[in-house]
Each structure stands twice: as C-alpha cells, then as structure tokens.
C-alpha cells in the first residue's frame, strides 16, 4: 500500500501515520521529521531548510524532491509506505509522478482552521524520535517524556500562533490544490476529522476498504 496523507498542518497526519504504519506494517516517511533531524545534525540540507521552516514557509521543491526520491529508494520502502507532509505542492507531485512513483490512495483529512488553531497550542513532539503528542488529546504516560523512546517532549517553534496562521495560508494556496490533482487521478479519499484520534483512524481505514 502506497499512501499519501494530505491535510492542513495540525490535521493529525503525523499521529494517524504512526497508527496506520503499525496497522499496515509499512514505514511512514515524514519530510518534516527528516528536515528537523537534518537541522539538529547541522547538515547542509538542514542549514538550507531552517529559515524557511522557522518562518512557516515551504522548503524549496528541489530540496524536498531530492530528499524524497532518495528515501523512497531505500529497502524498507519496497512493500509500501505512508507519506506524511509530502507532496505539498503540485510541482512535488509532478516530480514524483515523473520519477515513476505511483500511489494506491490519497487520504485527505478535513478539519477547520479554527480547530487547528486551538489544537496546535497543545502539540508536543519528541526531540529525539519525532513522535507527536497533545497535552489533552494524546498525552504521554509521563509528562514531558516520550512513550516510545524516553526523549524530551518539546513545543515546535513553528507551532507559535502567528506561524500557524502563515502555515495555514501556505496550505490553502500551495497544498490544497493537490486534492483536485489526485481526484482527477481517481485516488482521493476525503475523511472528516472525528472527535477522537481512534475514530479518525477508523474512518481512514474504512475509506481504504480495511
Ligand atoms: P511538517 O512537520 O510536515 O508540518 O513540516 C514542517 C515544516 O517543514 C513545513 O512548514 C515546511 O517548512 C517544511 N516541509 C516539510 N515537508 C515539506 C514539503 N513536502 N515541502 C516543503 N516544505 C516542507
């Protein structure tokens, strides 16, 4: 199963991807997590990406296309994968298509901007492994500590309210047109955000015929 998760920043793509990858036994590839790791390690890609990310802007397409084609060529991707946060522009989607990367389904998680603004203030991520939590909706067993690896949970710099607003604008302008792009290819499945994480997972699995 080769799957794309679409949705605004804060729609719950990362959380759903973590659940789905266990359910479907395929890896999740998150360009956001790859970029954050690159910044932490001070790599040339990280240096290039940092200022865009801190401002809530998109990292240039050529950087992303390089990262994703390299990652999808790795051994663990041969039976399928879930893409979280990529493609984010028509140019990225076209570049993947050109590279012969095809998908079985594209799930778009639908949620209002208002709900996202409320939600982002409570989001926490593990600075070591990238797992995501929410202080109310998905709390870790021990406050501030990652359940998966014991790493420290922090608030992302780009989850500040002004940056979230900028990221939502970018989403509507650059990423939302991908819904039409994949609808034209018969791949789009729109799923409404539900009141709990588990119900949204159920709705996604149902949309995938599972
Ligand atoms: P995310 O963790 O998916 O919300 O991504 C965090 C930030 O990383 C975004 O706001 C962008 O600055 C950058 N980023 C992640 N994935 C992409 C992508 N596919 N295209 C451009 N920028 C990206």
PDB file of C-alpha atoms and ligand atoms in Angstrom:
ATOM      1  CA  UNK A   1       0.000   0.000   0.000  1.00  0.00           C
ATOM      2  CA  UNK A   2       1.476   3.310  -1.107  1.00  0.00           C
ATOM      3  CA  UNK A   3      -0.390   6.069   0.596  1.00  0.00           C
ATOM      4  CA  UNK A   4      -0.297   9.854   0.852  1.00  0.00           C
ATOM      5  CA  UNK A   5      -1.775  11.633   3.864  1.00  0.00           C
ATOM      6  CA  UNK A   6      -2.910  15.141   2.958  1.00  0.00           C
ATOM      7  CA  UNK A   7      -4.267  17.752   5.316  1.00  0.00           C
ATOM      8  CA  UNK A   8      -3.536  21.103   6.898  1.00  0.00           C
ATOM      9  CA  UNK A   9      -0.695  21.450   9.404  1.00  0.00           C
ATOM     10  CA  UNK A  10      -2.096  20.122  12.672  1.00  0.00           C
ATOM     11  CA  UNK A  11      -4.772  17.982  10.995  1.00  0.00           C
ATOM     12  CA  UNK A  12      -3.259  14.940  12.712  1.00  0.00           C
ATOM     13  CA  UNK A  13      -1.327  13.457   9.778  1.00  0.00           C
ATOM     14  CA  UNK A  14       1.659  12.514  11.956  1.00  0.00           C
ATOM     15  CA  UNK A  15      -0.489  10.905  14.647  1.00  0.00           C
ATOM     16  CA  UNK A  16      -2.587   8.980  12.102  1.00  0.00           C
ATOM     17  CA  UNK A  17       0.518   7.938  10.165  1.00  0.00           C
ATOM     18  CA  UNK A  18       2.011   6.406  13.331  1.00  0.00           C
ATOM     19  CA  UNK A  19      -1.174   4.367  13.868  1.00  0.00           C
ATOM     20  CA  UNK A  20      -1.578   3.364  10.218  1.00  0.00           C
ATOM     21  CA  UNK A  21       2.024   2.257   9.790  1.00  0.00           C
ATOM     22  CA  UNK A  22       1.566  -0.262  12.633  1.00  0.00           C
ATOM     23  CA  UNK A  23      -1.802  -1.359  11.240  1.00  0.00           C
ATOM     24  CA  UNK A  24      -0.487  -1.771   7.688  1.00  0.00           C
ATOM     25  CA  UNK A  25       3.141  -2.776   8.561  1.00  0.00           C
ATOM     26  CA  UNK A  26       4.730  -0.164   6.318  1.00  0.00           C
ATOM     27  CA  UNK A  27       7.013   2.764   7.197  1.00  0.00           C
ATOM     28  CA  UNK A  28       5.938   6.392   7.497  1.00  0.00           C
ATOM     29  CA  UNK A  29       8.045   8.909   5.651  1.00  0.00           C
ATOM     30  CA  UNK A  30       7.706  12.436   7.031  1.00  0.00           C
ATOM     31  CA  UNK A  31       9.690  15.140   5.267  1.00  0.00           C
ATOM     32  CA  UNK A  32       9.111  17.402   8.295  1.00  0.00           C
ATOM     33  CA  UNK A  33      10.816  14.838  10.569  1.00  0.00           C
ATOM     34  CA  UNK A  34      13.645  14.290   8.052  1.00  0.00           C
ATOM     35  CA  UNK A  35      14.216  18.061   7.858  1.00  0.00           C
ATOM     36  CA  UNK A  36      14.093  18.536  11.648  1.00  0.00           C
ATOM     37  CA  UNK A  37      16.696  15.750  12.030  1.00  0.00           C
ATOM     38  CA  UNK A  38      18.857  17.431   9.359  1.00  0.00           C
ATOM     39  CA  UNK A  39      18.677  20.744  11.251  1.00  0.00           C
ATOM     40  CA  UNK A  40      19.562  19.051  14.529  1.00  0.00           C
ATOM     41  CA  UNK A  41      22.562  17.360  12.895  1.00  0.00           C
ATOM     42  CA  UNK A  42      23.663  20.581  11.172  1.00  0.00           C
ATOM     43  CA  UNK A  43      23.766  19.011   7.687  1.00  0.00           C
ATOM     44  CA  UNK A  44      23.853  21.208   4.529  1.00  0.00           C
ATOM     45  CA  UNK A  45      20.179  20.318   3.863  1.00  0.00           C
ATOM     46  CA  UNK A  46      19.312  21.336   7.422  1.00  0.00           C
ATOM     47  CA  UNK A  47      21.105  24.670   7.061  1.00  0.00           C
ATOM     48  CA  UNK A  48      19.213  25.346   3.835  1.00  0.00           C
ATOM     49  CA  UNK A  49      15.822  24.406   5.316  1.00  0.00           C
ATOM     50  CA  UNK A  50      15.942  26.089   8.731  1.00  0.00           C
ATOM     51  CA  UNK A  51      14.978  29.679   7.858  1.00  0.00           C
ATOM     52  CA  UNK A  52      12.027  28.531   5.703  1.00  0.00           C
ATOM     53  CA  UNK A  53      10.731  26.237   8.424  1.00  0.00           C
ATOM     54  CA  UNK A  54      11.071  28.773  11.239  1.00  0.00           C
ATOM     55  CA  UNK A  55       9.023  31.252   9.170  1.00  0.00           C
ATOM     56  CA  UNK A  56       6.307  28.679   8.378  1.00  0.00           C
ATOM     57  CA  UNK A  57       7.219  28.723   4.676  1.00  0.00           C
ATOM     58  CA  UNK A  58       7.749  25.757   2.401  1.00  0.00           C
ATOM     59  CA  UNK A  59      11.270  24.470   1.817  1.00  0.00           C
ATOM     60  CA  UNK A  60      12.138  24.748  -1.923  1.00  0.00           C
ATOM     61  CA  UNK A  61      10.780  21.928  -4.088  1.00  0.00           C
ATOM     62  CA  UNK A  62      14.208  20.799  -5.343  1.00  0.00           C
ATOM     63  CA  UNK A  63      15.398  20.143  -1.764  1.00  0.00           C
ATOM     64  CA  UNK A  64      12.265  18.092  -0.991  1.00  0.00           C
ATOM     65  CA  UNK A  65      12.326  16.157  -4.269  1.00  0.00           C
ATOM     66  CA  UNK A  66      15.967  15.178  -3.595  1.00  0.00           C
ATOM     67  CA  UNK A  67      15.156  14.011  -0.051  1.00  0.00           C
ATOM     68  CA  UNK A  68      12.063  12.015  -1.001  1.00  0.00           C
ATOM     69  CA  UNK A  69      13.372  10.213  -4.093  1.00  0.00           C
ATOM     70  CA  UNK A  70      16.439   9.126  -2.091  1.00  0.00           C
ATOM     71  CA  UNK A  71      14.344   7.961   0.878  1.00  0.00           C
ATOM     72  CA  UNK A  72      11.786   6.022  -1.203  1.00  0.00           C
ATOM     73  CA  UNK A  73      14.594   4.109  -2.917  1.00  0.00           C
ATOM     74  CA  UNK A  74      15.610   2.530   0.422  1.00  0.00           C
ATOM     75  CA  UNK A  75      14.965  -1.141   1.107  1.00  0.00           C
ATOM     76  CA  UNK A  76      12.255  -0.678   3.776  1.00  0.00           C
ATOM     77  CA  UNK A  77      10.024   1.137   1.276  1.00  0.00           C
ATOM     78  CA  UNK A  78       9.716  -1.695  -1.212  1.00  0.00           C
ATOM     79  CA  UNK A  79       6.404  -3.048   0.178  1.00  0.00           C
ATOM     80  CA  UNK A  80       4.791   0.359   0.520  1.00  0.00           C
ATOM     81  CA  UNK A  81       4.846   3.476   2.665  1.00  0.00           C
ATOM     82  CA  UNK A  82       2.788   6.294   4.085  1.00  0.00           C
ATOM     83  CA  UNK A  83       3.850   9.792   3.082  1.00  0.00           C
ATOM     84  CA  UNK A  84       3.186  12.398   5.759  1.00  0.00           C
ATOM     85  CA  UNK A  85       3.616  16.009   4.665  1.00  0.00           C
ATOM     86  CA  UNK A  86       4.758  15.324   1.121  1.00  0.00           C
ATOM     87  CA  UNK A  87       3.936  16.174  -1.639  1.00  0.00           C
ATOM     88  CA  UNK A  88       2.982  19.673  -0.573  1.00  0.00           C
ATOM     89  CA  UNK A  89       2.948  21.372  -3.979  1.00  0.00           C
ATOM     90  CA  UNK A  90       1.818  20.424  -7.477  1.00  0.00           C
ATOM     91  CA  UNK A  91       5.483  20.614  -8.564  1.00  0.00           C
ATOM     92  CA  UNK A  92       6.439  17.971  -5.970  1.00  0.00           C
ATOM     93  CA  UNK A  93       3.555  15.722  -7.044  1.00  0.00           C
ATOM     94  CA  UNK A  94       4.516  16.058 -10.711  1.00  0.00           C
ATOM     95  CA  UNK A  95       8.175  15.350  -9.944  1.00  0.00           C
ATOM     96  CA  UNK A  96       7.210  12.134  -8.139  1.00  0.00           C
ATOM     97  CA  UNK A  97       4.955  11.093 -10.990  1.00  0.00           C
ATOM     98  CA  UNK A  98       7.800  11.739 -13.429  1.00  0.00           C
ATOM     99  CA  UNK A  99      10.118   9.594 -11.283  1.00  0.00           C
ATOM    100  CA  UNK A 100       7.618   6.714 -11.667  1.00  0.00           C
ATOM    101  CA  UNK A 101       6.409   6.874  -8.060  1.00  0.00           C
ATOM    102  CA  UNK A 102       2.740   5.811  -8.066  1.00  0.00           C
ATOM    103  CA  UNK A 103       0.187   5.661  -5.257  1.00  0.00           C
ATOM    104  CA  UNK A 104      -2.770   3.452  -4.308  1.00  0.00           C
ATOM    105  CA  UNK A 105      -4.671   6.137  -2.421  1.00  0.00           C
ATOM    106  CA  UNK A 106      -4.500   9.717  -1.182  1.00  0.00           C
ATOM    107  CA  UNK A 107      -6.317  10.382   2.089  1.00  0.00           C
ATOM    108  CA  UNK A 108      -7.188  13.991   2.850  1.00  0.00           C
ATOM    109  CA  UNK A 109      -8.034  14.707   6.496  1.00  0.00           C
ATOM    110  CA  UNK A 110     -10.612  17.518   6.544  1.00  0.00           C
ATOM    111  CA  UNK A 111     -10.638  19.898   9.500  1.00  0.00           C
ATOM    112  CA  UNK A 112     -11.457  23.592  10.021  1.00  0.00           C
ATOM    113  CA  UNK A 113      -8.786  26.263  10.502  1.00  0.00           C
ATOM    114  CA  UNK A 114     -10.391  27.214  13.848  1.00  0.00           C
ATOM    115  CA  UNK A 115      -9.996  23.695  15.234  1.00  0.00           C
ATOM    116  CA  UNK A 116      -6.389  23.679  14.084  1.00  0.00           C
ATOM    117  CA  UNK A 117      -5.547  26.963  15.797  1.00  0.00           C
ATOM    118  CA  UNK A 118      -6.929  25.535  19.072  1.00  0.00           C
ATOM    119  CA  UNK A 119      -5.156  22.262  18.640  1.00  0.00           C
ATOM    120  CA  UNK A 120      -1.654  23.462  17.756  1.00  0.00           C
ATOM    121  CA  UNK A 121      -1.096  25.197  21.083  1.00  0.00           C
ATOM    122  CA  UNK A 122      -1.167  21.803  22.835  1.00  0.00           C
ATOM    123  CA  UNK A 123       1.021  19.857  20.427  1.00  0.00           C
ATOM    124  CA  UNK A 124       4.323  18.431  21.699  1.00  0.00           C
ATOM    125  CA  UNK A 125       6.905  16.426  19.759  1.00  0.00           C
ATOM    126  CA  UNK A 126       9.774  14.202  20.857  1.00  0.00           C
ATOM    127  CA  UNK A 127      13.042  15.949  20.057  1.00  0.00           C
ATOM    128  CA  UNK A 128      14.757  12.555  19.695  1.00  0.00           C
ATOM    129  CA  UNK A 129      12.381  10.425  17.568  1.00  0.00           C
ATOM    130  CA  UNK A 130       9.731  12.882  16.290  1.00  0.00           C
ATOM    131  CA  UNK A 131       6.698  11.104  17.832  1.00  0.00           C
ATOM    132  CA  UNK A 132       3.882  13.558  18.400  1.00  0.00           C
ATOM    133  CA  UNK A 133       1.588  14.080  21.398  1.00  0.00           C
ATOM    134  CA  UNK A 134      -1.037  16.517  22.591  1.00  0.00           C
ATOM    135  CA  UNK A 135      -1.288  17.723  26.173  1.00  0.00           C
ATOM    136  CA  UNK A 136      -5.041  16.959  26.240  1.00  0.00           C
ATOM    137  CA  UNK A 137      -5.907  14.659  23.317  1.00  0.00           C
ATOM    138  CA  UNK A 138      -2.829  12.367  23.213  1.00  0.00           C
ATOM    139  CA  UNK A 139      -0.913  12.864  26.453  1.00  0.00           C
ATOM    140  CA  UNK A 140       2.279  10.868  27.104  1.00  0.00           C
ATOM    141  CA  UNK A 141       2.259   8.469  30.087  1.00  0.00           C
ATOM    142  CA  UNK A 142       4.719  10.751  31.862  1.00  0.00           C
ATOM    143  CA  UNK A 143       4.513  14.499  31.280  1.00  0.00           C
ATOM    144  CA  UNK A 144       7.272  15.804  29.006  1.00  0.00           C
ATOM    145  CA  UNK A 145       8.686  12.340  28.243  1.00  0.00           C
ATOM    146  CA  UNK A 146       8.259  10.326  25.016  1.00  0.00           C
ATOM    147  CA  UNK A 147       6.470   6.956  25.485  1.00  0.00           C
ATOM    148  CA  UNK A 148       8.390   5.399  22.569  1.00  0.00           C
ATOM    149  CA  UNK A 149      11.992   6.365  23.328  1.00  0.00           C
ATOM    150  CA  UNK A 150      12.139   8.339  26.588  1.00  0.00           C
ATOM    151  CA  UNK A 151      13.196  11.511  24.716  1.00  0.00           C
ATOM    152  CA  UNK A 152      12.250  15.021  25.816  1.00  0.00           C
ATOM    153  CA  UNK A 153       8.919  16.432  24.525  1.00  0.00           C
ATOM    154  CA  UNK A 154       9.097  19.997  23.254  1.00  0.00           C
ATOM    155  CA  UNK A 155       6.845  22.513  21.504  1.00  0.00           C
ATOM    156  CA  UNK A 156       7.821  23.092  17.882  1.00  0.00           C
ATOM    157  CA  UNK A 157       8.987  26.629  17.122  1.00  0.00           C
ATOM    158  CA  UNK A 158       6.647  26.722  14.125  1.00  0.00           C
ATOM    159  CA  UNK A 159       3.609  25.933  16.335  1.00  0.00           C
ATOM    160  CA  UNK A 160       3.538  29.551  17.601  1.00  0.00           C
ATOM    161  CA  UNK A 161       0.113  31.120  16.677  1.00  0.00           C
ATOM    162  CA  UNK A 162       1.451  33.606  14.082  1.00  0.00           C
ATOM    163  CA  UNK A 163       3.474  30.897  12.370  1.00  0.00           C
ATOM    164  CA  UNK A 164       0.494  28.516  12.390  1.00  0.00           C
ATOM    165  CA  UNK A 165      -1.552  31.213  10.606  1.00  0.00           C
ATOM    166  CA  UNK A 166       1.175  31.584   7.979  1.00  0.00           C
ATOM    167  CA  UNK A 167       1.353  27.800   7.534  1.00  0.00           C
ATOM    168  CA  UNK A 168      -2.425  27.570   7.077  1.00  0.00           C
ATOM    169  CA  UNK A 169      -2.256  30.224   4.357  1.00  0.00           C
ATOM    170  CA  UNK A 170       0.514  28.293   2.627  1.00  0.00           C
ATOM    171  CA  UNK A 171      -1.556  25.104   2.945  1.00  0.00           C
ATOM    172  CA  UNK A 172      -4.645  26.624   1.287  1.00  0.00           C
ATOM    173  CA  UNK A 173      -2.621  28.207  -1.520  1.00  0.00           C
ATOM    174  CA  UNK A 174       0.027  25.575  -2.297  1.00  0.00           C
ATOM    175  CA  UNK A 175      -1.130  22.216  -0.931  1.00  0.00           C
ATOM    176  CA  UNK A 176      -4.924  22.170  -1.142  1.00  0.00           C
ATOM    177  CA  UNK A 177      -4.856  22.138  -4.998  1.00  0.00           C
ATOM    178  CA  UNK A 178      -3.373  18.630  -4.654  1.00  0.00           C
ATOM    179  CA  UNK A 179      -6.857  17.388  -3.758  1.00  0.00           C
ATOM    180  CA  UNK A 180      -8.039  18.165  -7.296  1.00  0.00           C
ATOM    181  CA  UNK A 181      -4.801  16.806  -8.749  1.00  0.00           C
ATOM    182  CA  UNK A 182      -5.364  13.397  -7.110  1.00  0.00           C
ATOM    183  CA  UNK A 183      -9.169  13.467  -7.516  1.00  0.00           C
ATOM    184  CA  UNK A 184      -8.570  13.680 -11.280  1.00  0.00           C
ATOM    185  CA  UNK A 185      -6.476  10.505 -10.962  1.00  0.00           C
ATOM    186  CA  UNK A 186      -9.271   8.760  -9.040  1.00  0.00           C
ATOM    187  CA  UNK A 187      -7.154   8.441  -5.892  1.00  0.00           C
ATOM    188  CA  UNK A 188      -8.636  10.980  -3.475  1.00  0.00           C
ATOM    189  CA  UNK A 189     -10.454   9.848  -0.335  1.00  0.00           C
ATOM    190  CA  UNK A 190     -11.667  12.670   1.906  1.00  0.00           C
ATOM    191  CA  UNK A 191     -12.091  11.824   5.576  1.00  0.00           C
ATOM    192  CA  UNK A 192     -13.633  14.193   8.125  1.00  0.00           C
ATOM    193  CA  UNK A 193     -11.656  14.692  11.316  1.00  0.00           C
ATOM    194  CA  UNK A 194     -13.538  12.946  14.158  1.00  0.00           C
ATOM    195  CA  UNK A 195     -13.761  13.846  17.825  1.00  0.00           C
ATOM    196  CA  UNK A 196     -11.111  11.283  18.815  1.00  0.00           C
ATOM    197  CA  UNK A 197      -7.868  10.028  17.284  1.00  0.00           C
ATOM    198  CA  UNK A 198      -9.197   6.432  17.276  1.00  0.00           C
ATOM    199  CA  UNK A 199     -12.394   7.387  15.434  1.00  0.00           C
ATOM    200  CA  UNK A 200     -10.410   9.259  12.778  1.00  0.00           C
ATOM    201  CA  UNK A 201      -8.164   6.179  12.323  1.00  0.00           C
ATOM    202  CA  UNK A 202     -11.287   4.036  11.915  1.00  0.00           C
ATOM    203  CA  UNK A 203     -12.685   6.445   9.325  1.00  0.00           C
ATOM    204  CA  UNK A 204      -9.397   6.365   7.371  1.00  0.00           C
ATOM    205  CA  UNK A 205      -9.199   2.557   7.434  1.00  0.00           C
ATOM    206  CA  UNK A 206     -12.827   2.394   6.343  1.00  0.00           C
ATOM    207  CA  UNK A 207     -12.104   4.769   3.427  1.00  0.00           C
ATOM    208  CA  UNK A 208      -9.218   2.458   2.462  1.00  0.00           C
ATOM    209  CA  UNK A 209     -11.578  -0.546   2.459  1.00  0.00           C
ATOM    210  CA  UNK A 210      -9.956  -2.131   5.541  1.00  0.00           C
TER     211      UNK A 210
HETATM  212  P1  LIG B   1       5.547  19.247   8.947  1.00  0.00           P
HETATM  213  O1  LIG B   1       6.253  18.568  10.062  1.00  0.00           O
HETATM  214  O2  LIG B   1       5.113  18.296   7.878  1.00  0.00           O
HETATM  215  O3  LIG B   1       4.436  20.150   9.412  1.00  0.00           O
HETATM  216  O4  LIG B   1       6.629  20.210   8.249  1.00  0.00           O
HETATM  217  C1  LIG B   1       7.236  21.274   8.964  1.00  0.00           C
HETATM  218  C2  LIG B   1       7.867  22.256   8.002  1.00  0.00           C
HETATM  219  O5  LIG B   1       8.859  21.573   7.201  1.00  0.00           O
HETATM  220  C3  LIG B   1       6.921  22.876   6.975  1.00  0.00           C
HETATM  221  O6  LIG B   1       6.241  24.004   7.479  1.00  0.00           O
HETATM  222  C4  LIG B   1       7.892  23.235   5.860  1.00  0.00           C
HETATM  223  O7  LIG B   1       8.649  24.384   6.183  1.00  0.00           O
HETATM  224  C5  LIG B   1       8.847  22.047   5.871  1.00  0.00           C
HETATM  225  N1  LIG B   1       8.373  20.940   4.983  1.00  0.00           N
HETATM  226  C6  LIG B   1       8.045  19.673   5.345  1.00  0.00           C
HETATM  227  N2  LIG B   1       7.662  18.934   4.288  1.00  0.00           N
HETATM  228  C7  LIG B   1       7.732  19.766   3.212  1.00  0.00           C
HETATM  229  C8  LIG B   1       7.444  19.624   1.828  1.00  0.00           C
HETATM  230  N3  LIG B   1       6.995  18.463   1.320  1.00  0.00           N
HETATM  231  N4  LIG B   1       7.625  20.704   1.025  1.00  0.00           N
HETATM  232  C9  LIG B   1       8.087  21.882   1.515  1.00  0.00           C
HETATM  233  N5  LIG B   1       8.367  22.093   2.804  1.00  0.00           N
HETATM  234  C10 LIG B   1       8.201  21.046   3.665  1.00  0.00           C
END
